[in-house]
Coordinates of C-alpha atoms in Angstrom, one line a residue:
Chain A
X1 CA 0.4 -0.6 -0.5
X2 CA 1.2 3.6 -1.2
X3 CA 2.0 5.7 1.8
X4 CA 1.1 9.3 1.1
X5 CA 1.6 11.1 4.6
X6 CA 2.4 10.1 7.8
X7 CA 2.4 11.4 11.5
X8 CA 4.6 12.7 13.6
X9 CA 3.0 12.5 16.9
X10 CA 4.2 9.7 19.3
X11 CA 2.2 6.3 18.6
X12 CA 1.0 6.0 22.6
X13 CA -0.5 2.3 22.7
X14 CA 0.8 0.8 18.8
X15 CA -2.2 -1.5 18.6
X16 CA -1.2 -5.5 18.4
X17 CA -4.4 -7.2 17.4
X18 CA -2.8 -10.9 18.3
X19 CA -1.6 -9.4 21.9
X20 CA -5.6 -8.0 22.5
X21 CA -6.6 -12.0 21.2
X22 CA -4.3 -13.8 23.3
X23 CA -5.6 -11.4 26.7
X24 CA -9.4 -12.2 25.3
X25 CA -9.3 -15.5 24.9
X26 CA -6.5 -16.6 28.4
X27 CA -8.5 -13.4 30.9
X28 CA -11.9 -12.6 29.6
X29 CA -14.2 -14.5 31.4
X30 CA -16.7 -17.5 30.0
X31 CA -18.8 -17.8 33.0
X32 CA -21.5 -15.6 34.7
X33 CA -19.9 -15.1 38.1
X34 CA -20.5 -12.3 40.7
X35 CA -17.8 -9.3 40.1
X36 CA -19.1 -7.0 42.7
X37 CA -16.1 -5.3 44.8
X38 CA -14.8 -1.7 46.1
X39 CA -13.3 0.9 44.3
X40 CA -10.4 0.7 46.1
X41 CA -10.8 -3.2 45.8
X42 CA -10.7 -3.1 42.2
X43 CA -7.9 -0.1 41.2
X44 CA -5.3 -1.6 43.6
X45 CA -6.5 -4.8 41.3
X46 CA -6.5 -4.0 38.1
X47 CA -4.3 -0.8 37.4
X48 CA -1.1 -0.6 37.4
X49 CA 1.5 2.0 36.9
X50 CA 2.4 2.4 33.7
X51 CA -1.2 1.4 32.2
X52 CA -2.5 2.9 29.3
X53 CA -6.3 4.2 30.4
X54 CA -8.8 5.4 28.9
X55 CA -12.6 7.0 30.3
X56 CA -15.9 7.6 29.0
X57 CA -18.0 9.5 28.5
X58 CA -16.5 12.4 30.2
X59 CA -16.6 14.4 33.5
X60 CA -19.7 17.1 33.6
X61 CA -22.1 13.8 31.7
X62 CA -21.9 10.1 32.9
X63 CA -18.9 10.4 33.7
X64 CA -17.1 8.0 36.4
X65 CA -16.3 9.9 38.6
X66 CA -15.7 8.3 41.4
X67 CA -13.2 5.3 40.2
X68 CA -11.6 7.8 39.1
X69 CA -10.9 10.3 42.2
X70 CA -9.4 6.5 43.6
X71 CA -7.6 6.1 41.5
X72 CA -5.4 9.4 41.9
X73 CA -6.5 8.5 45.6
X74 CA -4.1 5.2 45.1
X75 CA -1.9 7.1 43.6
X76 CA -0.9 5.0 40.4
X77 CA 1.7 6.5 38.1
X78 CA 2.7 7.4 34.2
X79 CA -0.8 6.7 33.4
X80 CA -1.1 7.1 29.3
X81 CA -4.6 8.5 28.6
X82 CA -7.0 8.9 25.6
X83 CA -8.0 12.4 26.2
X84 CA -11.4 12.9 26.0
X85 CA -12.7 14.5 28.8
X86 CA -12.8 17.4 31.8
X87 CA -13.1 17.0 34.6
X88 CA -11.3 13.2 35.0
X89 CA -8.4 14.0 33.4
X90 CA -8.2 17.8 34.5
X91 CA -7.8 15.8 38.0
X92 CA -5.2 13.0 37.0
X93 CA -2.6 15.9 35.1
X94 CA -3.2 18.2 38.6
X95 CA -2.5 14.7 40.6
X96 CA 0.8 14.5 38.4
X97 CA -0.1 11.0 36.6
X98 CA 0.3 11.4 33.4
X99 CA 2.7 10.8 31.3
X100 CA 1.4 11.4 27.3
X101 CA -2.3 12.2 26.4
X102 CA -3.7 11.3 23.0
X103 CA -5.4 14.3 23.0
X104 CA -8.4 15.2 20.7
X105 CA -10.4 18.2 23.5
X106 CA -9.7 18.9 26.9
X107 CA -11.8 21.9 28.2
X108 CA -14.5 23.2 29.9
X109 CA -17.1 23.9 27.0
X110 CA -18.9 26.9 28.2
X111 CA -16.4 28.4 31.1
X112 CA -13.5 28.6 28.6
X113 CA -10.3 26.0 28.2
X114 CA -8.5 23.6 30.6
X115 CA -6.5 25.6 32.9
X116 CA -4.8 23.1 34.7
X117 CA -4.6 21.8 30.9
X118 CA -2.5 24.8 29.9
X119 CA -0.4 24.0 33.2
X120 CA 0.9 20.2 32.2
X121 CA 1.6 20.7 28.7
X122 CA 3.4 24.1 28.7
X123 CA 5.8 23.2 31.5
X124 CA 6.5 20.5 28.9
X125 CA 5.6 17.5 31.3
X126 CA 3.0 16.0 30.0
X127 CA 3.7 14.9 25.7
X128 CA 0.7 14.9 22.7
X129 CA -0.8 13.2 20.0
X130 CA -3.3 14.8 17.9
X131 CA -6.2 13.3 16.9
X132 CA -10.3 14.1 16.6
X133 CA -13.3 13.0 18.4
X134 CA -14.0 10.8 15.9
X135 CA -10.4 9.7 15.1
X136 CA -10.9 8.6 18.9
X137 CA -13.8 7.1 18.8
X138 CA -12.9 5.7 15.2
X139 CA -9.4 4.1 17.2
X140 CA -12.0 2.6 20.2
X141 CA -13.9 0.4 17.0
X142 CA -10.7 -0.2 15.3
X143 CA -9.6 -2.4 18.5
X144 CA -13.5 -3.4 19.5
X145 CA -13.3 -4.9 15.5
X146 CA -10.4 -6.8 16.1
X147 CA -8.2 -5.1 13.4
X148 CA -5.1 -2.9 13.4
X149 CA -6.2 -0.3 11.9
X150 CA -9.6 1.1 10.3
X151 CA -9.8 3.4 6.9
X152 CA -11.6 7.5 8.0
X153 CA -12.0 10.3 6.6
X154 CA -10.9 12.7 9.8
X155 CA -7.4 14.8 9.0
X156 CA -6.9 14.5 6.4
X157 CA -5.0 17.8 5.4
X158 CA -4.3 19.3 9.2
X159 CA -1.5 20.0 11.8
X160 CA -4.4 17.6 13.3
X161 CA -2.6 14.9 11.0
X162 CA 0.4 15.5 11.0
X163 CA 0.8 16.0 14.7
X164 CA -0.8 12.4 15.3
X165 CA 0.4 9.0 14.9
X166 CA -1.9 8.4 11.8
X167 CA -1.1 7.6 8.0
X168 CA -2.7 9.1 4.7
X169 CA -2.0 6.2 2.5
X170 CA -4.0 5.9 -1.9
X171 CA -6.7 3.5 -1.3
X172 CA -5.9 0.8 -3.3
X173 CA -9.7 0.2 -4.9
X174 CA -10.0 4.5 -5.8
X175 CA -6.6 6.2 -5.9
X176 CA -7.7 8.8 -3.9
X177 CA -6.1 9.1 -0.7
X178 CA -7.6 7.6 2.8
X179 CA -6.5 8.1 6.4
X180 CA -5.2 5.2 8.3
X181 CA -5.9 5.5 12.4
X182 CA -4.1 2.7 14.2
X183 CA -6.3 1.1 16.7
X184 CA -6.6 2.2 20.1
X185 CA -6.3 -0.8 22.9
X186 CA -6.9 -0.3 26.4
X187 CA -5.0 -1.7 29.7
X188 CA -8.2 -0.5 31.2
X189 CA -11.3 1.0 30.5
X190 CA -13.5 2.9 33.2
X191 CA -17.7 3.8 32.2
X192 CA -20.2 4.3 34.2
X193 CA -23.6 3.4 34.3
X194 CA -26.5 3.8 34.9
X195 CA -28.0 -0.1 36.0
X196 CA -25.6 -3.2 35.7
X197 CA -26.1 -6.9 37.3
X198 CA -23.6 -8.4 39.2
X199 CA -22.0 -9.7 36.6
X200 CA -21.6 -6.9 35.3
X201 CA -24.7 -6.7 32.0
X202 CA -25.0 -3.5 31.8
X203 CA -27.4 -0.8 30.7
X204 CA -27.3 2.8 30.3
X205 CA -29.6 5.4 29.3
X206 CA -29.8 8.6 26.8
X207 CA -26.9 8.4 24.6
X208 CA -24.6 6.3 25.0
X209 CA -21.5 8.5 23.9
X210 CA -18.8 5.9 23.1
X211 CA -18.9 3.6 25.8
X212 CA -20.4 0.8 23.3
X213 CA -16.6 0.6 21.5
X214 CA -14.3 1.5 24.4
X215 CA -15.8 -1.2 26.5
X216 CA -14.7 -3.7 23.5
X217 CA -11.6 -2.2 23.6
X218 CA -10.4 -2.8 27.0
X219 CA -8.3 -5.8 28.5
X220 CA -9.3 -4.6 31.4
X221 CA -12.9 -2.9 32.1
X222 CA -14.1 -1.9 35.3
X223 CA -18.2 -0.5 35.4
X224 CA -19.5 1.5 38.2
X225 CA -23.4 1.6 38.1
X226 CA -25.7 4.0 39.8
X227 CA -27.9 1.1 40.4
X228 CA -26.5 -3.0 41.1
X229 CA -30.4 -4.7 39.5
X230 CA -31.5 -8.0 39.7
X231 CA -30.4 -10.3 35.9
X232 CA -33.9 -11.4 35.2
X233 CA -34.2 -7.9 34.8
X234 CA -31.2 -7.7 32.1
X235 CA -33.3 -10.9 30.3
X236 CA -36.5 -9.7 30.2
X237 CA -35.1 -6.6 28.1
X238 CA -31.6 -8.5 26.2
X239 CA -31.7 -6.0 24.0
X240 CA -31.3 -2.6 26.6
X241 CA -27.4 -4.4 27.0
X242 CA -24.7 -2.4 25.5
X243 CA -22.6 -4.1 27.8
X244 CA -22.6 -8.0 28.0
X245 CA -21.0 -9.5 31.7
X246 CA -18.5 -10.9 29.2
X247 CA -16.1 -7.7 29.0
X248 CA -16.8 -6.6 32.3
X249 CA -14.3 -7.2 35.3
X250 CA -15.3 -5.5 38.0
X251 CA -18.5 -4.1 39.1
X252 CA -19.2 -1.6 41.2
X253 CA -21.4 0.1 42.9
X254 CA -21.7 3.7 43.3
X255 CA -24.6 6.1 43.9
X256 CA -23.9 10.2 42.5
X257 CA -20.6 8.1 40.6
X258 CA -21.1 10.7 38.2
X259 CA -21.2 13.6 40.4
X260 CA -20.5 16.2 39.7
X261 CA -21.6 15.4 36.4
X262 CA -24.7 14.5 35.6
X263 CA -26.4 11.1 35.5
X264 CA -29.7 11.6 32.3
X265 CA -32.0 11.1 33.8
X266 CA -31.1 10.6 37.6
X267 CA -28.9 13.9 38.8
X268 CA -28.0 17.1 37.4
X269 CA -24.7 18.3 36.8
X270 CA -23.9 19.9 40.3
X271 CA -23.5 23.3 39.0
X272 CA -21.6 25.6 41.9
X273 CA -18.9 22.3 43.2
X274 CA -18.1 22.7 38.7
X275 CA -17.9 26.5 38.5
X276 CA -16.0 27.1 41.9
X277 CA -13.5 24.0 40.7
X278 CA -13.0 25.9 37.6
X279 CA -11.9 28.9 39.3
X280 CA -10.5 27.1 41.4
X281 CA -8.1 25.4 39.0
X282 CA -6.9 28.8 37.3
X283 CA -5.1 27.9 40.7
X284 CA -2.5 25.5 41.4
X285 CA -2.9 26.1 45.2
X286 CA -6.5 26.1 45.4
X287 CA -6.3 23.2 42.8
X288 CA -4.5 20.9 45.4
X289 CA -6.4 22.6 48.3
X290 CA -9.8 20.4 46.1
X291 CA -7.8 17.6 45.7
X292 CA -6.6 17.5 49.8
X293 CA -10.2 18.4 50.3
X294 CA -12.7 16.2 47.4
X295 CA -10.2 13.3 47.3
X296 CA -7.4 12.3 49.1
X297 CA -9.4 14.1 51.8
X298 CA -12.3 11.3 51.7
X299 CA -11.8 7.8 52.6
X300 CA -14.1 6.4 49.8
X301 CA -16.6 6.8 47.8
X302 CA -19.0 7.0 49.9
X303 CA -17.3 9.3 52.4
X304 CA -17.9 11.9 48.9
X305 CA -21.0 11.3 49.0
X306 CA -21.5 13.1 52.7
X307 CA -19.5 15.2 52.1
X308 CA -21.8 17.0 49.1
X309 CA -24.7 16.2 51.6
X310 CA -27.5 14.1 50.1
X311 CA -29.6 17.5 50.9
X312 CA -27.5 19.0 47.8
X313 CA -27.6 15.6 45.9
X314 CA -31.7 15.6 46.5
X315 CA -31.6 19.2 44.8
X316 CA -29.9 17.6 42.1
X317 CA -32.6 15.4 41.3
X318 CA -35.1 17.5 41.4
X319 CA -32.9 19.8 38.7
X320 CA -32.7 17.1 36.4
X321 CA -35.5 16.9 33.2
X322 CA -37.0 13.7 32.6
X323 CA -38.0 11.8 29.2
Chain B
X1 CA -28.7 52.5 25.3
X2 CA -28.6 49.6 22.7
X3 CA -31.3 47.7 22.3
X4 CA -28.9 44.0 22.2
X5 CA -26.0 43.4 22.6
X6 CA -22.8 41.8 20.4
X7 CA -23.3 38.1 21.8
X8 CA -27.2 38.9 21.0
X9 CA -26.8 40.0 17.2
X10 CA -25.0 37.4 16.1
X11 CA -26.9 34.8 18.0
X12 CA -29.5 36.0 15.7
X13 CA -27.0 36.8 12.6
X14 CA -26.0 32.9 12.8
X15 CA -30.0 31.6 13.1
X16 CA -31.0 33.4 10.1
X17 CA -28.0 31.2 7.9
X18 CA -30.4 27.7 9.4
X19 CA -32.9 26.8 7.5
X20 CA -36.1 25.3 7.8
X21 CA -36.0 20.8 7.7
X22 CA -32.2 21.2 7.2
X23 CA -29.9 19.1 9.4
X24 CA -26.6 20.9 11.7
X25 CA -24.0 19.9 13.6
X26 CA -24.0 22.0 16.9
X27 CA -21.6 22.6 19.4
X28 CA -21.0 24.0 22.7
X29 CA -22.3 28.2 22.8
X30 CA -23.3 30.8 19.9
X31 CA -24.5 27.8 18.1
X32 CA -26.9 25.9 20.6
X33 CA -28.7 29.8 21.4
X34 CA -28.1 30.3 17.8
X35 CA -29.8 26.8 16.4
X36 CA -33.4 27.5 19.4
X37 CA -33.9 31.3 18.4
X38 CA -34.1 29.1 14.5
X39 CA -36.7 26.4 16.3
X40 CA -38.5 28.4 17.2
X41 CA -38.8 31.4 15.1
X42 CA -38.1 30.8 11.1
X43 CA -37.0 26.9 11.1
X44 CA -39.5 24.6 13.4
X45 CA -38.1 21.5 11.3
X46 CA -34.3 22.0 11.6
X47 CA -32.4 19.0 12.6
X48 CA -30.5 19.7 15.7
X49 CA -27.9 17.0 15.7
X50 CA -25.1 16.5 18.6
X51 CA -21.6 14.7 18.3
X52 CA -22.3 12.6 21.6
X53 CA -25.3 11.3 19.6
X54 CA -28.1 13.2 19.8
X55 CA -30.7 13.6 17.0
X56 CA -33.5 16.4 17.3
X57 CA -33.1 17.7 20.4
X58 CA -36.2 19.7 21.0
X59 CA -33.7 22.2 22.4
X60 CA -36.7 24.1 24.9
X61 CA -33.7 23.6 27.3
X62 CA -30.4 25.5 26.0
X63 CA -27.7 22.4 27.3
X64 CA -24.6 23.5 28.3
X65 CA -22.2 20.8 27.1
X66 CA -22.5 18.5 24.3
X67 CA -23.8 15.1 25.5
X68 CA -26.0 16.0 27.9
X69 CA -29.2 15.4 28.4
X70 CA -31.1 18.5 26.5
X71 CA -29.1 17.3 24.0
X72 CA -31.6 14.1 23.4
X73 CA -34.5 16.1 25.1
X74 CA -37.5 14.9 23.4
X75 CA -35.1 13.8 20.2
X76 CA -35.6 11.4 17.8
X77 CA -32.3 9.3 18.0
X78 CA -30.2 9.0 21.5
X79 CA -27.5 7.1 20.1
X80 CA -24.0 7.8 20.3
X81 CA -20.5 9.4 18.6
X82 CA -19.1 7.0 16.3
X83 CA -22.7 6.2 14.8
X84 CA -23.5 10.3 14.3
X85 CA -20.1 10.7 13.2
X86 CA -20.5 8.1 10.6
X87 CA -23.1 9.3 9.8
X88 CA -22.2 12.4 8.7
X89 CA -19.2 10.8 6.8
X90 CA -21.5 9.3 5.0
X91 CA -22.9 13.3 3.9
X92 CA -26.0 13.2 6.1
X93 CA -25.7 16.4 7.8
X94 CA -25.9 19.6 5.5
X95 CA -24.2 22.5 7.9
X96 CA -21.5 22.8 10.7
X97 CA -21.0 25.2 13.2
X98 CA -17.6 25.8 14.8
X99 CA -15.3 28.3 16.0
X100 CA -11.8 29.2 16.5
X101 CA -8.9 31.1 18.3
X102 CA -7.7 31.9 14.5
X103 CA -8.7 31.8 11.2
X104 CA -7.3 32.2 7.7
X105 CA -8.4 33.0 4.3
X106 CA -9.2 30.1 2.9
X107 CA -11.4 29.5 6.2
X108 CA -8.6 27.1 8.4
X109 CA -9.0 27.5 11.7
X110 CA -6.5 26.6 15.1
X111 CA -8.4 25.6 18.5
X112 CA -5.4 23.7 19.4
X113 CA -2.0 25.9 20.1
X114 CA -0.6 29.6 20.1
X115 CA 3.0 29.7 19.7
X116 CA 5.5 26.0 18.7
X117 CA 3.6 22.6 18.6
X118 CA 6.1 21.7 21.7
X119 CA 6.1 23.2 23.9
X120 CA 3.6 25.9 23.3
X121 CA 3.0 29.0 24.6
X122 CA -0.9 28.8 24.8
X123 CA -2.2 25.0 24.5
X124 CA -6.0 25.4 23.6
X125 CA -8.3 22.3 24.3
X126 CA -7.7 20.3 20.8
X127 CA -9.9 19.5 17.6
X128 CA -12.5 17.8 19.9
X129 CA -15.7 16.9 17.2
X130 CA -13.5 20.3 14.7
X131 CA -11.8 18.7 12.5
X132 CA -14.7 16.0 11.8
X133 CA -17.2 18.8 11.6
X134 CA -14.8 20.5 9.1
X135 CA -14.1 17.6 6.8
X136 CA -17.8 15.9 6.5
X137 CA -20.3 18.8 6.5
X138 CA -21.7 20.2 3.9
X139 CA -21.3 24.0 4.9
X140 CA -19.9 24.8 7.3
X141 CA -20.8 28.5 9.2
X142 CA -17.7 29.9 11.1
X143 CA -18.3 32.1 14.2
X144 CA -15.8 34.0 16.1
X145 CA -17.2 36.4 18.3
X146 CA -13.8 38.8 17.7
X147 CA -12.9 40.5 14.1
X148 CA -9.4 41.8 14.9
X149 CA -6.1 40.8 13.1
X150 CA -5.4 38.5 16.2
X151 CA -7.3 36.5 15.0
X152 CA -8.2 36.9 11.2
X153 CA -4.5 35.8 11.1
X154 CA -1.9 35.3 7.3
X155 CA -1.2 32.1 8.7
X156 CA -3.2 30.0 11.8
X157 CA -0.2 29.0 13.5
X158 CA -2.2 25.4 13.8
X159 CA -4.7 24.5 10.9
X160 CA -7.0 22.0 13.6
X161 CA -9.7 21.8 11.4
X162 CA -10.1 21.9 7.2
X163 CA -10.8 24.7 5.8
X164 CA -10.3 25.3 2.1
X165 CA -5.9 24.3 3.4
X166 CA -3.9 25.7 0.5
X167 CA -6.3 27.0 -1.7
X168 CA -9.2 25.4 -5.0
X169 CA -9.2 21.6 -4.7
X170 CA -6.8 21.5 -2.1
X171 CA -9.6 19.7 0.2
X172 CA -9.9 16.9 -2.5
X173 CA -6.0 16.1 -3.0
X174 CA -6.3 16.0 0.4
X175 CA -8.7 13.5 0.3
X176 CA -11.5 15.4 1.9
X177 CA -15.8 14.9 0.4
X178 CA -15.2 16.8 -3.5
X179 CA -18.2 20.2 -2.3
X180 CA -17.5 20.6 1.3
X181 CA -16.1 23.2 2.7
X182 CA -16.7 26.3 4.9
X183 CA -19.6 28.8 3.3
X184 CA -20.1 31.4 5.2
X185 CA -17.9 33.3 8.6
X186 CA -20.0 35.6 11.3
X187 CA -18.0 37.4 13.1
X188 CA -18.6 40.7 15.4
X189 CA -18.2 43.6 12.5
X190 CA -19.3 41.3 9.0
X191 CA -20.6 38.4 7.6
X192 CA -18.2 37.4 4.7
X193 CA -18.4 33.9 2.0
X194 CA -15.2 32.3 0.3
X195 CA -15.2 33.7 -3.2
X196 CA -16.3 30.4 -5.4
X197 CA -13.3 30.6 -8.0
X198 CA -10.4 31.2 -5.1
X199 CA -11.4 29.8 -2.0
X200 CA -11.1 32.9 -0.5
X201 CA -12.6 35.1 2.4
X202 CA -14.7 37.7 1.1
X203 CA -16.9 40.6 2.8
X204 CA -20.7 40.0 2.0
X205 CA -22.5 41.8 4.9
X206 CA -21.5 44.4 7.0
X207 CA -23.2 44.7 10.5
X208 CA -24.9 48.1 11.4
X209 CA -22.5 50.7 11.5
X210 CA -19.4 48.8 10.8
X211 CA -17.4 50.0 7.5
X212 CA -15.6 48.0 4.9
X213 CA -12.2 49.8 5.6
X214 CA -12.6 48.5 10.1
X215 CA -13.4 45.3 8.9
X216 CA -9.7 45.8 7.0
X217 CA -8.3 46.9 8.7
X218 CA -9.3 44.0 11.7
X219 CA -8.0 41.3 9.0
X220 CA -4.8 40.3 9.2
X221 CA -4.6 39.3 5.3
X222 CA -5.5 40.4 1.9
X223 CA -10.1 41.0 2.4
X224 CA -11.9 40.0 -1.4
X225 CA -15.3 42.8 -0.6
X226 CA -18.6 41.6 -2.6
X227 CA -19.6 44.2 -5.3
X228 CA -22.4 45.0 -3.0
X229 CA -22.6 44.8 0.0
X230 CA -25.4 44.6 2.5
X231 CA -26.5 45.1 6.2
X232 CA -26.4 42.4 8.3
X233 CA -29.7 42.7 10.1
X234 CA -30.9 44.1 12.9
X235 CA -32.4 41.1 15.7
X236 CA -36.2 42.0 15.7
X237 CA -37.7 42.8 18.9
X238 CA -38.9 39.5 18.4
X239 CA -35.7 37.7 18.7
X240 CA -34.9 39.2 21.4
X241 CA -37.3 38.7 23.7
X242 CA -37.8 34.8 22.8
X243 CA -33.5 34.9 22.8
X244 CA -34.2 36.5 26.8
X245 CA -37.4 35.1 27.6
X246 CA -37.5 31.3 26.1
X247 CA -33.7 30.5 24.8
X248 CA -31.4 31.6 27.7
X249 CA -33.3 32.4 30.4
X250 CA -30.3 31.8 32.8
X251 CA -28.5 34.2 31.3
X252 CA -25.7 31.2 30.5
X253 CA -24.1 33.5 27.4
X254 CA -26.6 36.7 26.9

């Protein structure tokens, strides 16, 4: 195949479909066994220093925030991260746990750019390789398909491609240039869902973001859930299972697990908390104080929830839109 | 005192470019307000598409992020990002709305860095869905709030999202879908398009009380000027009322 252009960005996680197949064959349990455990146990057992990790969706919408706070608490180091996020990636960067970012968007939408990202990248501490949102999602899709790359028509002609690790080749059929994205296989994926059973059969309500693809692209998948439901309930509506049990390695019960982000149909985002965090994040000392109070200063998710206060959470439940 | 502020003006101008029944990728900020306003006025059948999965939301309430509940409230479908982006790649999405820290005469956009790539002087959020929107939509409408020479530059520091790249034929040569690209630029001073032959940015409309000279002075590259310039309409009382009372009653933006 004729290679027309190669991105000069570093490929932080080279695709290895055969290695992934081996992993799936050896490690994924085909039997339905209970995987319910605490967030401390899941992170301690399943995440190692140096892992390549990814989170879904992002830290103001259905983000796996309770898992990320525990990851920060346990201080895992030298992580490489698929960066399509907001609050969750800010926390990892602020705690200085990240060496490399496959970045597409890290920012605060209505509020503006991430102060923490700026400090991490402008200081040269964290390496970056560029992608687009679709590109990262399609890289997961390629991994989910079990193939080494996927052809797409994004990023062509731009510096986003130049500073990515994608390649442009001549389409063997039409002769036109086409972008090949390397599959992105995660060591560990993190997803927060509405409902799961004890085996890890999961449901998501509302948009599914890139949960489907990320789950299938992960060697190890840690799921947190608002609610654990009986398997009979799952079996009554199998069409609603977006992640079947065999993808999942840990099921962590975390009611309000997406706080301060929202959980579609359940609770609205905690605007005061997010805005205060965003303002504080402009100052490294205040950022540290935030981590001390809301992450290191909480033993676990239950402790965090107690600190937020059940009254506040009930208010947020009232503020979310219905169907 | 002015009857409206600059943001309100831009929202109304952007809304006027949205056709009833068209599909449009809606991103955070002014496009969301413009789409909501258009749906409540001349374009009730505008199909708003949000990159993380919402298609055809009512937009009765203003979304604050491109993935949150309001992006699929009373929508016809709530899928995921691969489905939406593949739908755009298949050619279904007519309009894309984009913003930028820098733009050049071919409508190339920068939302990645200011300065050299490594280490950058200023690290911006990155492409997000912008590169995909700019690659796959048929017509892209770019909204730049402040029209000045810091933003309208001869060369963008980083080409995040494709405009017409280096000129006529360059998008197709790079492998992007034919007959796509930037369509309009809406700014604090003017409405601009891209001259069909040269694909260079061209002034076609002035905002009230703005002169051609003023637009040229605030543009860092040689700007083409159409033979007949229009004056962009001021927001109507009804548009302003809907915007303030129904679209953004909490004043997140206006």
